[in-house]
Amino acid sequence: MTSTTQYRLNKYISDTGFCSRRQADKFIEQGVVTVNGQLATVGLKVTINDQVQVDGKPLKEKPARVYLAYHKPVGITCTTERHIKGNIIDAIGYSERIFPIGRLDKPSEGLIFLTNDGDIVNKVLRAGNAHEKEYTVSVNKPISSHFIAKMSSGVPILDTVTLPCKVSQISKNTFKIILTQGLNRQIRRMAEYLGYEVVKLKRIRIMHVRLAELRAGQWRLLDKYEMAHMEQLIEHSAKTATVDNTLARHHDEE
């Protein structure tokens, strides 16, 4: 890193751990970000020599990168908006500013990552990178072989057809599904199209990281082996979209 290297302002802010790139753009649009005393604009590029302030306060030095695995309980909302009751940030109570990678719907539970590293978000979320997410799902009536076959082969929702995925029956009303995409409320919409209602949805794995013994409401730091494996998995992941666009398109069901 040199003093003349330029960075998009939203990335520069995100890299300090202050917020995500998407939230940084919101702050810029709201007129609360200045660069060298002048109001900033979205897309502005800065160097490490520029003085960036948010709400009149200078950004802190970039902190060490943090990666958490959290067992989100039912009822917690995956938002960094602190005014929303039951938001994931207050639920975890971590000492540094972090944000979730993707989301789980409020009625869903299970594994979700949180971090202060904006660069990793695209690589984990982009559907084209084929990173697996595994769920156990219970529905309101007995599962048929037709249901398993259709869920596996693809279901028309949201003006598209879902990608083929791995689906297997666990019990009369419960199945396991492994996705490599994350359309908005994907599993619920797929089941609904086939005449079923999801009554319980739990994410038990993201890539190589499993929920395992984490109880609802508990979190832990990813260990060095998990991070090393993750870096291998995402090493060649596409990063053509911005974090902001990725977060808008990939909702990480569920």
Short mmCIF file of N, CA and C in Angstrom, two decimals, residues 7-8 12 30-32 34 42 60 63 80 110 113 117 122-123 130 134 157 183 186-187 192 206 211 225 232 241:
data_model
loop_
_atom_site.label_atom_id
_atom_site.label_comp_id
_atom_site.label_asym_id
_atom_site.label_seq_id
_atom_site.Cartn_x
_atom_site.Cartn_y
_atom_site.Cartn_z
N TYR A 7 -8.51 4.48 -3.55
CA TYR A 7 -9.54 3.52 -3.19
C TYR A 7 -10.89 4.21 -3.32
N ARG A 8 -11.90 3.45 -3.76
CA ARG A 8 -13.26 4.00 -3.71
C ARG A 8 -13.59 4.31 -2.26
N TYR A 12 -12.90 2.31 1.28
CA TYR A 12 -12.00 2.88 2.27
C TYR A 12 -12.66 2.92 3.65
N GLN A 30 -26.38 10.67 2.36
CA GLN A 30 -27.04 11.48 3.40
C GLN A 30 -26.26 12.75 3.71
N GLY A 31 -25.06 12.90 3.13
CA GLY A 31 -24.28 14.11 3.33
C GLY A 31 -23.57 14.20 4.66
N VAL A 32 -23.25 13.04 5.25
CA VAL A 32 -22.57 13.07 6.55
C VAL A 32 -21.11 12.65 6.43
N THR A 34 -17.33 13.60 4.87
CA THR A 34 -16.50 14.64 4.27
C THR A 34 -15.11 14.07 3.98
N VAL A 42 -20.77 9.84 -3.89
CA VAL A 42 -20.66 8.41 -4.14
C VAL A 42 -19.72 8.17 -5.31
N LYS A 60 -11.25 5.55 12.51
CA LYS A 60 -10.17 4.96 13.28
C LYS A 60 -9.26 4.16 12.36
N PRO A 63 -8.89 -1.95 11.89
CA PRO A 63 -8.70 -2.97 12.92
C PRO A 63 -8.32 -4.32 12.33
N THR A 80 -28.07 -4.23 10.30
CA THR A 80 -27.17 -3.45 11.14
C THR A 80 -27.86 -2.19 11.67
N GLY A 110 -30.14 -20.49 12.38
CA GLY A 110 -28.98 -21.22 11.91
C GLY A 110 -27.75 -20.37 11.70
N PHE A 113 -22.43 -15.87 8.99
CA PHE A 113 -21.13 -15.25 9.27
C PHE A 113 -21.32 -13.75 9.48
N ASP A 117 -14.76 -7.30 7.45
CA ASP A 117 -13.97 -7.36 6.22
C ASP A 117 -14.89 -7.26 5.00
N ASN A 122 -18.42 -10.19 -1.24
CA ASN A 122 -18.73 -10.60 -2.61
C ASN A 122 -18.39 -12.06 -2.85
N LYS A 123 -17.20 -12.44 -2.42
CA LYS A 123 -16.70 -13.78 -2.74
C LYS A 123 -17.54 -14.87 -2.10
N ALA A 130 -20.63 -20.73 -6.57
CA ALA A 130 -21.07 -22.08 -6.21
C ALA A 130 -20.63 -22.52 -4.82
N GLU A 134 -26.11 -25.37 3.38
CA GLU A 134 -26.93 -26.56 3.68
C GLU A 134 -27.96 -26.24 4.75
N ILE A 157 -39.50 -19.62 -9.78
CA ILE A 157 -39.84 -18.57 -8.82
C ILE A 157 -39.14 -17.28 -9.25
N LEU A 183 -31.56 -16.86 -3.67
CA LEU A 183 -32.63 -15.94 -4.03
C LEU A 183 -33.47 -15.60 -2.81
N GLN A 186 -35.81 -18.15 -0.96
CA GLN A 186 -35.80 -19.17 -2.00
C GLN A 186 -36.46 -20.47 -1.59
N ILE A 187 -36.04 -21.04 -0.48
CA ILE A 187 -36.57 -22.35 -0.08
C ILE A 187 -38.06 -22.25 0.21
N GLU A 192 -43.53 -23.46 -1.46
CA GLU A 192 -44.87 -22.92 -1.68
C GLU A 192 -45.36 -23.23 -3.09
N ILE A 206 -22.28 -23.51 6.00
CA ILE A 206 -21.89 -22.61 4.92
C ILE A 206 -20.50 -23.05 4.48
N LEU A 211 -22.60 -25.60 11.72
CA LEU A 211 -23.20 -25.06 12.93
C LEU A 211 -22.77 -25.87 14.15
N TYR A 225 -7.77 -22.60 10.97
CA TYR A 225 -7.90 -23.65 9.96
C TYR A 225 -9.12 -23.40 9.08
N GLN A 232 -8.82 -20.61 0.61
CA GLN A 232 -8.61 -21.49 -0.54
C GLN A 232 -9.87 -21.55 -1.41
N ALA A 241 -19.02 -7.80 -9.24
CA ALA A 241 -20.07 -6.91 -8.73
C ALA A 241 -19.59 -6.21 -7.48
#
